Every structure is written in C-alpha cells, then in structure tokens.
Amino acid sequence: MPRLMLLMGVAFIFSFFAGARGYTVGTDTGGYGIEAYYAARTSSFNHFFFFSQFAPWAPLAKAIMWLASQIGSTPFWYFFTIELITVIPVILSVCISCKENMPIAMVVFALVFYPMTFNAMRQMMAMGFLLLGWALMSRKKTIFWFFLMGIIACSFHSSSVFAFLIYPICELANCRSFSLGIKLCFMVIAMVVLLLLAQPMMNLLASFGFYSDYLSGSKLTEGSSLRTIIEFIAIYVTLGFAASVFMSRGGEESDSIELMQLALLVLFGVLAFALSIISLWLYRFGLFFIYFTILLLPKIVSCIYGKAERWANVIAIVIVCAAFSYDYYFVCLNNEVVPYVFANRIF
C-alpha cells in the first residue's frame, strides 16, 4: 500500500506538470487541445457532444474533456485530468505486472513516453487501458478483461481498434508448436504484408473520410522518422542480447511466457513504426505496441537472477532510455515539448 501511495503521488506530479504547461508545450496542446477546452467550456454538454466540430471524436474522450473543462477558471484542471487518466492505468498495470521493479517501469515511462502525453492526448489515454487490459489478462488468465479494457480504449480513441491485434500476437507467443525463430518469421511476414497493404488501405480509409487529415501525410524516407526507427531497433537489439545472456541461467515458466508476449508486442510495434516511412502519422500505429516497453524492460530485469547482472541491466536501461529521450525530444524536437514552459496563469 505505501508503494501504491507513492506511485499515486508520482501520478499527481506528472499531472501537475501536464496541467501547468504552456500552450506551446506539445504539438496538440495549442491545436485541438486548447480549442476543445474553450469549445467545451462555452458549450452545453449536448452541443459539444453532438454538434460541435469535435462531435466525431470517440465518446469517452469528449465526455472527459467537457467535464474537465468545467473545473476552475483556467485550462490547468483540464490538462491535469487528461494526464491523470493517462497515467493511472499505467500505474495499475505496473502494480499488477512489475511489483518488484516498479521504479524501472516508471523511469521508462517518464523518459520515453511521458513527453508524448502532451501531444497525442486522446491516444495516450486509450493506450493506458490497453496496457491494463494485457496486465489483467495475464493475471486473471481470461480474455474478458482485455476486451473490456480494449472497448474502453476505443471509447477514447477509435484507432485503438487496431490494437486488438495484441491478442493474436500474445496467442502466437503462447504457442508451443513453434520455435522462437518461426515466431519471429511470422512477425516479419506480417510486417511485410502491412507495408505492402498500407498505401492502398490508407487511400481506401481516406476515401471514406476516416482520418483523411492524417492519412494524407507525405512519404518520409529520411529525417527523424527513419532515425527513430533505427534507434528503436538498436535499443531493443542491444538490451535483448544483453538480457538473453544473463537470463540463460534460468527463470520461471510464467515469467518466460509473459516476457515472450511483451517482447513480440514491442517487436511488432518497432516494425509497425516503420509505416511512418510511408506517412508521418502512421507512427501512431506502432506506438500502441511500443508502449508495452513500460512492462517489458522491468520484466527482463525480474527474469535475471544475479544481483550484479540485474544492476548492470538496470543501468543499461536507464542510459539507453535517457539517450533516446534526449535525441527524440531535445535534438529532433518531436512532439514539440522542448522547451518546457509554464502557463502564464496556472490557477
């Protein structure tokens, strides 16, 4: 319980800085974020939900944003509430899956993903529930909780429907009939198929008006998108190789199954991130799966038995996450969260 209370305090700190940020911190903050705040604050629930420019949004996102906009006289509590809903499912997932290594999970979240929450706010709220769905499915050994959390995620951001691929990927990881090599081949083949079908599917969805603003993005064969893909691959290959050497000393079967599931999910996410080569906005698809890094890296550490080896991997995780964060946010200026500035009026 004290540890959970400490994590809730961490959630409050994360939410405070999200609420107190200036409107230039986060690409979507000064875009739909603040626009939706003023539209919700000056409209009735019925008008905002059904008739405003934000009516096409998923229902839970609209409901939360309208309710949060009614608190206080500035956007602080609005952004605070959005962040709190983003962080709490992550913390609950960590408490369920990574009891021994909660600090590692929160460091990974803080360095790699927390700044993203200032940008893709609706998707980040949804992604936390997918993380929680996997954690509950793993603990309860039933798919009910995963599908329930998946439905909630779709109620925050409709693109979460693609994340139902999480379940068949986990089933592939559980399958004892195939070796690790064959499973990896399945993942690569699936990624090749996705790359081949991506452009026709984008054109089809855009023709029906689904995410047409996003799917019309230009091709990216160089720059920060390709650089990020290479960084992700380098990070997971390096950490995966180092951990596999130490984990060869033994481990519980249940831990191995969960580790395999998380590893395949993150691998698929890294491969799916490559879709951003076709269109900038398709990196969002890969994020649904890369988000499981928050649980994967602590799980790797928990499967290592030597104390010195554990600390070596913890240090390696912190270093590579910090290096990625610096390059992704400070050098490439992704998500436009740097420099962080406080709002002119917080409360």
PDB file of N, CA and C in Angstrom, residues 231-294:
ATOM      1  N   GLU A 231      16.885   3.875 -34.106  1.00  0.00           N
ATOM      2  CA  GLU A 231      17.177   3.933 -32.670  1.00  0.00           C
ATOM      3  C   GLU A 231      16.407   2.867 -31.906  1.00  0.00           C
ATOM      4  N   PHE A 232      15.120   2.711 -32.222  1.00  0.00           N
ATOM      5  CA  PHE A 232      14.326   1.689 -31.549  1.00  0.00           C
ATOM      6  C   PHE A 232      14.925   0.306 -31.767  1.00  0.00           C
ATOM      7  N   ILE A 233      15.271   0.009 -33.003  1.00  0.00           N
ATOM      8  CA  ILE A 233      15.840  -1.297 -33.313  1.00  0.00           C
ATOM      9  C   ILE A 233      17.145  -1.505 -32.555  1.00  0.00           C
ATOM     10  N   ALA A 234      18.003  -0.492 -32.534  1.00  0.00           N
ATOM     11  CA  ALA A 234      19.289  -0.597 -31.840  1.00  0.00           C
ATOM     12  C   ALA A 234      19.097  -0.817 -30.341  1.00  0.00           C
ATOM     13  N   ILE A 235      18.122  -0.096 -29.755  1.00  0.00           N
ATOM     14  CA  ILE A 235      17.869  -0.215 -28.321  1.00  0.00           C
ATOM     15  C   ILE A 235      17.451  -1.630 -27.961  1.00  0.00           C
ATOM     16  N   TYR A 236      16.459  -2.171 -28.680  1.00  0.00           N
ATOM     17  CA  TYR A 236      15.918  -3.473 -28.303  1.00  0.00           C
ATOM     18  C   TYR A 236      16.860  -4.615 -28.653  1.00  0.00           C
ATOM     19  N   VAL A 237      17.612  -4.465 -29.724  1.00  0.00           N
ATOM     20  CA  VAL A 237      18.599  -5.497 -30.044  1.00  0.00           C
ATOM     21  C   VAL A 237      19.683  -5.534 -28.967  1.00  0.00           C
ATOM     22  N   THR A 238      20.162  -4.365 -28.556  1.00  0.00           N
ATOM     23  CA  THR A 238      21.218  -4.294 -27.542  1.00  0.00           C
ATOM     24  C   THR A 238      20.745  -4.832 -26.197  1.00  0.00           C
ATOM     25  N   LEU A 239      19.598  -4.321 -25.714  1.00  0.00           N
ATOM     26  CA  LEU A 239      19.089  -4.770 -24.422  1.00  0.00           C
ATOM     27  C   LEU A 239      18.671  -6.238 -24.469  1.00  0.00           C
ATOM     28  N   GLY A 240      18.065  -6.632 -25.589  1.00  0.00           N
ATOM     29  CA  GLY A 240      17.631  -8.021 -25.709  1.00  0.00           C
ATOM     30  C   GLY A 240      18.791  -8.991 -25.701  1.00  0.00           C
ATOM     31  N   PHE A 241      19.875  -8.639 -26.389  1.00  0.00           N
ATOM     32  CA  PHE A 241      21.048  -9.508 -26.414  1.00  0.00           C
ATOM     33  C   PHE A 241      21.680  -9.599 -25.032  1.00  0.00           C
ATOM     34  N   ALA A 242      21.829  -8.432 -24.375  1.00  0.00           N
ATOM     35  CA  ALA A 242      22.441  -8.421 -23.040  1.00  0.00           C
ATOM     36  C   ALA A 242      21.613  -9.233 -22.051  1.00  0.00           C
ATOM     37  N   ALA A 243      20.309  -9.052 -22.087  1.00  0.00           N
ATOM     38  CA  ALA A 243      19.447  -9.759 -21.157  1.00  0.00           C
ATOM     39  C   ALA A 243      19.426 -11.257 -21.426  1.00  0.00           C
ATOM     40  N   SER A 244      19.439 -11.644 -22.704  1.00  0.00           N
ATOM     41  CA  SER A 244      19.361 -13.072 -23.042  1.00  0.00           C
ATOM     42  C   SER A 244      20.572 -13.826 -22.511  1.00  0.00           C
ATOM     43  N   VAL A 245      21.717 -13.161 -22.464  1.00  0.00           N
ATOM     44  CA  VAL A 245      22.922 -13.800 -21.928  1.00  0.00           C
ATOM     45  C   VAL A 245      22.740 -14.107 -20.450  1.00  0.00           C
ATOM     46  N   PHE A 246      22.198 -13.132 -19.712  1.00  0.00           N
ATOM     47  CA  PHE A 246      22.026 -13.318 -18.272  1.00  0.00           C
ATOM     48  C   PHE A 246      20.849 -14.233 -17.954  1.00  0.00           C
ATOM     49  N   MET A 247      19.792 -14.176 -18.762  1.00  0.00           N
ATOM     50  CA  MET A 247      18.606 -14.973 -18.468  1.00  0.00           C
ATOM     51  C   MET A 247      18.805 -16.444 -18.800  1.00  0.00           C
ATOM     52  N   SER A 248      19.884 -16.775 -19.485  1.00  0.00           N
ATOM     53  CA  SER A 248      20.133 -18.179 -19.809  1.00  0.00           C
ATOM     54  C   SER A 248      20.377 -19.014 -18.556  1.00  0.00           C
ATOM     55  N   ARG A 249      20.534 -18.329 -17.404  1.00  0.00           N
ATOM     56  CA  ARG A 249      20.782 -19.044 -16.157  1.00  0.00           C
ATOM     57  C   ARG A 249      19.505 -19.624 -15.549  1.00  0.00           C
ATOM     58  N   GLY A 250      18.360 -19.293 -16.071  1.00  0.00           N
ATOM     59  CA  GLY A 250      17.138 -19.884 -15.550  1.00  0.00           C
ATOM     60  C   GLY A 250      16.041 -18.871 -15.394  1.00  0.00           C
ATOM     61  N   GLY A 251      14.832 -19.352 -15.045  1.00  0.00           N
ATOM     62  CA  GLY A 251      13.705 -18.454 -14.856  1.00  0.00           C
ATOM     63  C   GLY A 251      12.411 -19.226 -14.763  1.00  0.00           C
ATOM     64  N   GLU A 252      11.376 -18.606 -14.182  1.00  0.00           N
ATOM     65  CA  GLU A 252      10.070 -19.232 -14.060  1.00  0.00           C
ATOM     66  C   GLU A 252       9.384 -19.286 -15.418  1.00  0.00           C
ATOM     67  N   GLU A 253       8.591 -20.363 -15.630  1.00  0.00           N
ATOM     68  CA  GLU A 253       7.912 -20.537 -16.904  1.00  0.00           C
ATOM     69  C   GLU A 253       6.907 -19.426 -17.150  1.00  0.00           C
ATOM     70  N   SER A 254       6.156 -19.026 -16.091  1.00  0.00           N
ATOM     71  CA  SER A 254       5.154 -17.969 -16.254  1.00  0.00           C
ATOM     72  C   SER A 254       5.815 -16.658 -16.661  1.00  0.00           C
ATOM     73  N   ASP A 255       6.960 -16.363 -16.061  1.00  0.00           N
ATOM     74  CA  ASP A 255       7.692 -15.161 -16.436  1.00  0.00           C
ATOM     75  C   ASP A 255       8.153 -15.236 -17.885  1.00  0.00           C
ATOM     76  N   SER A 256       8.574 -16.424 -18.311  1.00  0.00           N
ATOM     77  CA  SER A 256       9.045 -16.585 -19.685  1.00  0.00           C
ATOM     78  C   SER A 256       7.925 -16.357 -20.691  1.00  0.00           C
ATOM     79  N   ILE A 257       6.722 -16.836 -20.371  1.00  0.00           N
ATOM     80  CA  ILE A 257       5.578 -16.646 -21.268  1.00  0.00           C
ATOM     81  C   ILE A 257       5.232 -15.169 -21.382  1.00  0.00           C
ATOM     82  N   GLU A 258       5.150 -14.492 -20.231  1.00  0.00           N
ATOM     83  CA  GLU A 258       4.841 -13.064 -20.255  1.00  0.00           C
ATOM     84  C   GLU A 258       5.930 -12.282 -20.976  1.00  0.00           C
ATOM     85  N   LEU A 259       7.167 -12.677 -20.745  1.00  0.00           N
ATOM     86  CA  LEU A 259       8.284 -11.998 -21.404  1.00  0.00           C
ATOM     87  C   LEU A 259       8.206 -12.178 -22.912  1.00  0.00           C
ATOM     88  N   MET A 260       7.861 -13.378 -23.363  1.00  0.00           N
ATOM     89  CA  MET A 260       7.728 -13.636 -24.790  1.00  0.00           C
ATOM     90  C   MET A 260       6.593 -12.800 -25.380  1.00  0.00           C
ATOM     91  N   GLN A 261       5.465 -12.714 -24.690  1.00  0.00           N
ATOM     92  CA  GLN A 261       4.351 -11.904 -25.171  1.00  0.00           C
ATOM     93  C   GLN A 261       4.757 -10.443 -25.315  1.00  0.00           C
ATOM     94  N   LEU A 262       5.357  -9.899 -24.287  1.00  0.00           N
ATOM     95  CA  LEU A 262       5.745  -8.487 -24.311  1.00  0.00           C
ATOM     96  C   LEU A 262       6.808  -8.227 -25.370  1.00  0.00           C
ATOM     97  N   ALA A 263       7.754  -9.163 -25.503  1.00  0.00           N
ATOM     98  CA  ALA A 263       8.821  -8.981 -26.491  1.00  0.00           C
ATOM     99  C   ALA A 263       8.257  -8.960 -27.907  1.00  0.00           C
ATOM    100  N   LEU A 264       7.318  -9.875 -28.208  1.00  0.00           N
ATOM    101  CA  LEU A 264       6.738  -9.909 -29.549  1.00  0.00           C
ATOM    102  C   LEU A 264       5.866  -8.673 -29.799  1.00  0.00           C
ATOM    103  N   LEU A 265       5.159  -8.208 -28.779  1.00  0.00           N
ATOM    104  CA  LEU A 265       4.345  -6.999 -28.933  1.00  0.00           C
ATOM    105  C   LEU A 265       5.216  -5.791 -29.260  1.00  0.00           C
ATOM    106  N   VAL A 266       6.299  -5.638 -28.514  1.00  0.00           N
ATOM    107  CA  VAL A 266       7.184  -4.495 -28.741  1.00  0.00           C
ATOM    108  C   VAL A 266       7.900  -4.627 -30.080  1.00  0.00           C
ATOM    109  N   LEU A 267       8.315  -5.842 -30.418  1.00  0.00           N
ATOM    110  CA  LEU A 267       8.955  -6.060 -31.728  1.00  0.00           C
ATOM    111  C   LEU A 267       7.999  -5.679 -32.847  1.00  0.00           C
ATOM    112  N   PHE A 268       6.743  -6.103 -32.739  1.00  0.00           N
ATOM    113  CA  PHE A 268       5.755  -5.739 -33.751  1.00  0.00           C
ATOM    114  C   PHE A 268       5.580  -4.219 -33.798  1.00  0.00           C
ATOM    115  N   GLY A 269       5.614  -3.582 -32.637  1.00  0.00           N
ATOM    116  CA  GLY A 269       5.495  -2.128 -32.598  1.00  0.00           C
ATOM    117  C   GLY A 269       6.636  -1.419 -33.300  1.00  0.00           C
ATOM    118  N   VAL A 270       7.844  -1.924 -33.082  1.00  0.00           N
ATOM    119  CA  VAL A 270       9.005  -1.321 -33.748  1.00  0.00           C
ATOM    120  C   VAL A 270       8.893  -1.492 -35.259  1.00  0.00           C
ATOM    121  N   LEU A 271       8.480  -2.685 -35.693  1.00  0.00           N
ATOM    122  CA  LEU A 271       8.300  -2.913 -37.123  1.00  0.00           C
ATOM    123  C   LEU A 271       7.170  -2.054 -37.678  1.00  0.00           C
ATOM    124  N   ALA A 272       6.072  -1.942 -36.914  1.00  0.00           N
ATOM    125  CA  ALA A 272       4.937  -1.130 -37.365  1.00  0.00           C
ATOM    126  C   ALA A 272       5.289   0.351 -37.409  1.00  0.00           C
ATOM    127  N   PHE A 273       6.210   0.762 -36.553  1.00  0.00           N
ATOM    128  CA  PHE A 273       6.663   2.149 -36.554  1.00  0.00           C
ATOM    129  C   PHE A 273       7.251   2.516 -37.910  1.00  0.00           C
ATOM    130  N   ALA A 274       7.747   1.486 -38.611  1.00  0.00           N
ATOM    131  CA  ALA A 274       8.331   1.718 -39.943  1.00  0.00           C
ATOM    132  C   ALA A 274       7.298   2.224 -40.933  1.00  0.00           C
ATOM    133  N   LEU A 275       6.005   2.066 -40.624  1.00  0.00           N
ATOM    134  CA  LEU A 275       4.972   2.599 -41.510  1.00  0.00           C
ATOM    135  C   LEU A 275       5.057   4.112 -41.639  1.00  0.00           C
ATOM    136  N   SER A 276       5.726   4.759 -40.691  1.00  0.00           N
ATOM    137  CA  SER A 276       5.882   6.212 -40.774  1.00  0.00           C
ATOM    138  C   SER A 276       6.756   6.616 -41.952  1.00  0.00           C
ATOM    139  N   ILE A 277       7.448   5.655 -42.561  1.00  0.00           N
ATOM    140  CA  ILE A 277       8.190   5.937 -43.787  1.00  0.00           C
ATOM    141  C   ILE A 277       7.209   6.275 -44.911  1.00  0.00           C
ATOM    142  N   ILE A 278       6.031   5.644 -44.862  1.00  0.00           N
ATOM    143  CA  ILE A 278       5.004   5.894 -45.873  1.00  0.00           C
ATOM    144  C   ILE A 278       4.237   7.179 -45.568  1.00  0.00           C
ATOM    145  N   SER A 279       3.845   7.335 -44.321  1.00  0.00           N
ATOM    146  CA  SER A 279       3.119   8.528 -43.900  1.00  0.00           C
ATOM    147  C   SER A 279       3.509   8.852 -42.470  1.00  0.00           C
ATOM    148  N   LEU A 280       3.817  10.100 -42.218  1.00  0.00           N
ATOM    149  CA  LEU A 280       4.298  10.536 -40.908  1.00  0.00           C
ATOM    150  C   LEU A 280       3.400  10.055 -39.786  1.00  0.00           C
ATOM    151  N   TRP A 281       2.080  10.168 -39.968  1.00  0.00           N
ATOM    152  CA  TRP A 281       1.151   9.924 -38.877  1.00  0.00           C
ATOM    153  C   TRP A 281       1.005   8.454 -38.538  1.00  0.00           C
ATOM    154  N   LEU A 282       1.485   7.560 -39.383  1.00  0.00           N
ATOM    155  CA  LEU A 282       1.328   6.138 -39.118  1.00  0.00           C
ATOM    156  C   LEU A 282       2.240   5.632 -38.009  1.00  0.00           C
ATOM    157  N   TYR A 283       3.134   6.491 -37.513  1.00  0.00           N
ATOM    158  CA  TYR A 283       3.929   6.082 -36.350  1.00  0.00           C
ATOM    159  C   TYR A 283       3.011   5.822 -35.158  1.00  0.00           C
ATOM    160  N   ARG A 284       1.830   6.464 -35.183  1.00  0.00           N
ATOM    161  CA  ARG A 284       0.876   6.287 -34.087  1.00  0.00           C
ATOM    162  C   ARG A 284       0.435   4.826 -33.975  1.00  0.00           C
ATOM    163  N   PHE A 285       0.395   4.115 -35.102  1.00  0.00           N
ATOM    164  CA  PHE A 285       0.013   2.697 -35.088  1.00  0.00           C
ATOM    165  C   PHE A 285       1.027   1.880 -34.299  1.00  0.00           C
ATOM    166  N   GLY A 286       2.303   2.120 -34.561  1.00  0.00           N
ATOM    167  CA  GLY A 286       3.343   1.394 -33.843  1.00  0.00           C
ATOM    168  C   GLY A 286       3.376   1.704 -32.360  1.00  0.00           C
ATOM    169  N   LEU A 287       2.967   2.923 -31.984  1.00  0.00           N
ATOM    170  CA  LEU A 287       3.009   3.325 -30.575  1.00  0.00           C
ATOM    171  C   LEU A 287       2.141   2.438 -29.696  1.00  0.00           C
ATOM    172  N   PHE A 288       1.012   1.952 -30.231  1.00  0.00           N
ATOM    173  CA  PHE A 288       0.139   1.090 -29.437  1.00  0.00           C
ATOM    174  C   PHE A 288       0.905  -0.104 -28.883  1.00  0.00           C
ATOM    175  N   PHE A 289       1.867  -0.587 -29.645  1.00  0.00           N
ATOM    176  CA  PHE A 289       2.595  -1.796 -29.265  1.00  0.00           C
ATOM    177  C   PHE A 289       3.922  -1.461 -28.574  1.00  0.00           C
ATOM    178  N   ILE A 290       4.575  -0.399 -29.013  1.00  0.00           N
ATOM    179  CA  ILE A 290       5.827   0.011 -28.368  1.00  0.00           C
ATOM    180  C   ILE A 290       5.579   0.425 -26.917  1.00  0.00           C
ATOM    181  N   TYR A 291       4.363   0.861 -26.626  1.00  0.00           N
ATOM    182  CA  TYR A 291       4.007   1.285 -25.261  1.00  0.00           C
ATOM    183  C   TYR A 291       4.241   0.172 -24.245  1.00  0.00           C
ATOM    184  N   PHE A 292       4.222  -1.081 -24.698  1.00  0.00           N
ATOM    185  CA  PHE A 292       4.434  -2.204 -23.786  1.00  0.00           C
ATOM    186  C   PHE A 292       5.887  -2.302 -23.322  1.00  0.00           C
ATOM    187  N   THR A 293       6.732  -1.435 -23.834  1.00  0.00           N
ATOM    188  CA  THR A 293       8.101  -1.325 -23.312  1.00  0.00           C
ATOM    189  C   THR A 293       8.084  -1.022 -21.825  1.00  0.00           C
ATOM    190  N   ILE A 294       7.078  -0.289 -21.372  1.00  0.00           N
ATOM    191  CA  ILE A 294       6.952   0.063 -19.956  1.00  0.00           C
ATOM    192  C   ILE A 294       6.926  -1.182 -19.081  1.00  0.00           C
TER     193      ILE A 294
END
